[in-house]
Tab-separated table of C-alpha atoms in Angstrom:
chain	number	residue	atom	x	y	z
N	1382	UNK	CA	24.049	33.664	23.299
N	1383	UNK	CA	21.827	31.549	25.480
N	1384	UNK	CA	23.431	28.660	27.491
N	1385	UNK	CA	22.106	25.084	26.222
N	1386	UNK	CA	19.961	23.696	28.514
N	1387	UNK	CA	18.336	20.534	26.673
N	1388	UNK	CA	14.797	22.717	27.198
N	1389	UNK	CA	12.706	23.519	24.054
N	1390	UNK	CA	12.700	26.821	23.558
N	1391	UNK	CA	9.818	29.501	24.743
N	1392	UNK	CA	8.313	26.535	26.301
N	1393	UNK	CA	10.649	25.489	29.458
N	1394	UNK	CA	9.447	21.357	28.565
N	1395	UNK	CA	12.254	18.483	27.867
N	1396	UNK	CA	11.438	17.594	24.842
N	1397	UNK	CA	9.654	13.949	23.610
N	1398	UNK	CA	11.926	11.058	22.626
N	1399	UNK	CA	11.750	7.449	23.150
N	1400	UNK	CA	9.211	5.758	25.344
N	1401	UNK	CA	7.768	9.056	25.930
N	1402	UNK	CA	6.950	10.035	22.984
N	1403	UNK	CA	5.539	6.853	22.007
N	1404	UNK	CA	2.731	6.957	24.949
N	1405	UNK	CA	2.197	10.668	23.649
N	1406	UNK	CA	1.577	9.745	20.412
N	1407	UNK	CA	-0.936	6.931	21.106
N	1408	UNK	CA	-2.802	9.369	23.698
N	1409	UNK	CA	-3.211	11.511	20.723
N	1410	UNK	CA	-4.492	8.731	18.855
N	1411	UNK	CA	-7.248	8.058	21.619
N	1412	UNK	CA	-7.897	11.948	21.476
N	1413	UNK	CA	-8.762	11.769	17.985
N	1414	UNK	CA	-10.645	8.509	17.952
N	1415	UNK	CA	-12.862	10.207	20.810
N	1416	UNK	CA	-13.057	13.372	18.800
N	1417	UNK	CA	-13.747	11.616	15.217
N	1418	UNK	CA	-16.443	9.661	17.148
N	1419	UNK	CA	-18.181	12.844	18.239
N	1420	UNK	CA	-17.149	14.467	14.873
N	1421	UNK	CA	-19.103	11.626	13.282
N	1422	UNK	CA	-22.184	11.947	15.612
N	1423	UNK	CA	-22.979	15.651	15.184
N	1424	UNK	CA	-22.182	15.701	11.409
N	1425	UNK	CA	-25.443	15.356	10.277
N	1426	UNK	CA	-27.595	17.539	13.051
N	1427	UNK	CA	-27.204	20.483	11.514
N	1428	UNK	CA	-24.772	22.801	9.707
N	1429	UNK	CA	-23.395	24.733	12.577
N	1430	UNK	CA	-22.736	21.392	14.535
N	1431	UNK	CA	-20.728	20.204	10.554
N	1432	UNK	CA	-18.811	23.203	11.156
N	1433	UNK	CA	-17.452	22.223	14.293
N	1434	UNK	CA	-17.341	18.857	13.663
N	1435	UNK	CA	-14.717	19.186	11.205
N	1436	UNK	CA	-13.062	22.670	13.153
N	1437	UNK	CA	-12.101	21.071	16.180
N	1438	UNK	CA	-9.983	18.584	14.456
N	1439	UNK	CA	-8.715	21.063	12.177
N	1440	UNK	CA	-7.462	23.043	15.408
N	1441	UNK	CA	-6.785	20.031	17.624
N	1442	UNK	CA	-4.117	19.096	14.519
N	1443	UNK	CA	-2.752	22.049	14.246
N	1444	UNK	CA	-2.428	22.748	17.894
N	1445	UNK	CA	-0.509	20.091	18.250
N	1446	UNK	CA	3.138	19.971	17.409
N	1447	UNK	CA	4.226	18.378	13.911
N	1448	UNK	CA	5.768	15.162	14.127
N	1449	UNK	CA	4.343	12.451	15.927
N	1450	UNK	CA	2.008	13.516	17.753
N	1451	UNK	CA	0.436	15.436	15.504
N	1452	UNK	CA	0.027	12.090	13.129
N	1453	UNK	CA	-1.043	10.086	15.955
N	1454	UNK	CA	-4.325	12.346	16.091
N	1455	UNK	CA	-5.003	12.529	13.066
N	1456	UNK	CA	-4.597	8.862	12.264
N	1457	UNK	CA	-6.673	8.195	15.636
N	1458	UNK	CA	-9.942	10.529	14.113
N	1459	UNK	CA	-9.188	9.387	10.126
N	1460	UNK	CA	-9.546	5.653	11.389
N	1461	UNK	CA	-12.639	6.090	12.965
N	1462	UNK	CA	-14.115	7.979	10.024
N	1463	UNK	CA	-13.174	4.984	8.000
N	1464	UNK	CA	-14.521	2.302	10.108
N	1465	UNK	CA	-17.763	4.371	10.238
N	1466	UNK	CA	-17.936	4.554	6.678
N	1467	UNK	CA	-18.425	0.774	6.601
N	1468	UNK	CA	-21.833	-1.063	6.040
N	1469	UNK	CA	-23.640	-1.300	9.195
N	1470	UNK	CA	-25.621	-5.043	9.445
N	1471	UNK	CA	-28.834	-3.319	8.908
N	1472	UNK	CA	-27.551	-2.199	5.684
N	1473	UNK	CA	-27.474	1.184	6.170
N	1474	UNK	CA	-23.899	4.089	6.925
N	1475	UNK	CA	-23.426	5.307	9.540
N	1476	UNK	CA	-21.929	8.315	6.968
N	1477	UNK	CA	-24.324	9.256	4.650
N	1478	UNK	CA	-23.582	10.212	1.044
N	1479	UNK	CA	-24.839	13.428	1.155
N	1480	UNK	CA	-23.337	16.509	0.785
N	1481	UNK	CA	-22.214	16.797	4.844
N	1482	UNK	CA	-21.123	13.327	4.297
N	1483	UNK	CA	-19.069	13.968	1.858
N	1484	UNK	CA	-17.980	17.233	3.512
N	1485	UNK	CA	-16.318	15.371	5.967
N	1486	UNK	CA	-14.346	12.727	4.370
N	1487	UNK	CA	-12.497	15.666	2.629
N	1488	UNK	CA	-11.672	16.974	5.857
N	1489	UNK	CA	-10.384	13.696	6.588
N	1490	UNK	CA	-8.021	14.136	3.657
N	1491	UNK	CA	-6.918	17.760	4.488
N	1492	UNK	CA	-6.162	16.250	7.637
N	1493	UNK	CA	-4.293	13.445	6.093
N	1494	UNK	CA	-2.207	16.053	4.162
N	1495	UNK	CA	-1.499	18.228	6.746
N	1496	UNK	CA	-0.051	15.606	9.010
N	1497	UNK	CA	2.034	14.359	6.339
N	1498	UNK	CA	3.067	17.591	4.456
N	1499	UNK	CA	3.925	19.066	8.290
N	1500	UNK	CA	6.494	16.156	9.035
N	1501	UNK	CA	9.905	16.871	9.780
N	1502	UNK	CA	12.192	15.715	7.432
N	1503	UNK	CA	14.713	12.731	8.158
N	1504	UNK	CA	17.944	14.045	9.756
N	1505	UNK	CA	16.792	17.831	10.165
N	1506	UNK	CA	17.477	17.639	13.834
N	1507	UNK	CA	21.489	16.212	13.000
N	1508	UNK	CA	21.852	19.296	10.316
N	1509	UNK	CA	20.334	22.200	12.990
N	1510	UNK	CA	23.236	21.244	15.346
N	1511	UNK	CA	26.733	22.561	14.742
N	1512	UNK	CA	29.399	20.712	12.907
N	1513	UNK	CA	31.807	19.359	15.292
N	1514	UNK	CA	35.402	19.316	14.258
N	1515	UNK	CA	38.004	17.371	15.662
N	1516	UNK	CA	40.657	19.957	17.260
């Protein structure tokens, strides 16, 4: 048996809690507001550019650990897709509803469900550790 050292395992790293993870989380949020903004640029160049505009999310998301951080960049790149869905003052989208359009607001929703389907549940870290008993 391995000694406890507070490390995550097969990574060496403390892990996030607190303050920490808070920051974390709201870097990943940037991440994906710069990544749905270039998502949302390149969307409607052509199809290979739509393919990576929604696979690089799709991998950033699931590169990233479930939890927090994982819904911090996924709410950072869904939030920009819906603020560029609105009506632009010329009257025009910035989205179009076209089929690459559309295309992409459903990978906003796989997104959606991945980050939420992937959370932990509550109180899965308190039933992983061992009972204590009073001796």
């Amino acid at each position: 048996m391995m000694p406890q050292t507070g490390l995550m395992p097969r990574t060496g790293l403390l892990p996030l809690r607190g303050p920490l993870l808070a920051l974390a989380a709201l870097a990943c949020c940037v991440v994906g507001v710069i990544t749905g903004v270039a998502s949302v640029a390149v969307h409607e160049k052509n199809w290979l550019l739509f393919l990576l505009a929604l696979a690089a999310p799709l991998s950033c998301a699931l590169a990233l650990r479930p939890g927090w951080l994982r819904c911090g960049f996924v709410a950072g790149w869904v939030a920009l897709l819906f603020v560029a869905l609105q009506t632009r003052p010329e009257g025009d989208y910035v989205v179009m509803s076209s089929p690459r359009g559309y295309l992409l607001l459903a990978g906003a929703l796989v997104l959606i469900v991945l980050a939420v389907v992937t959370l932990p549940r509550p109180g899965r870290a308190a039933e992983s550790e061992p009972e204590k008993r009073p001796t």
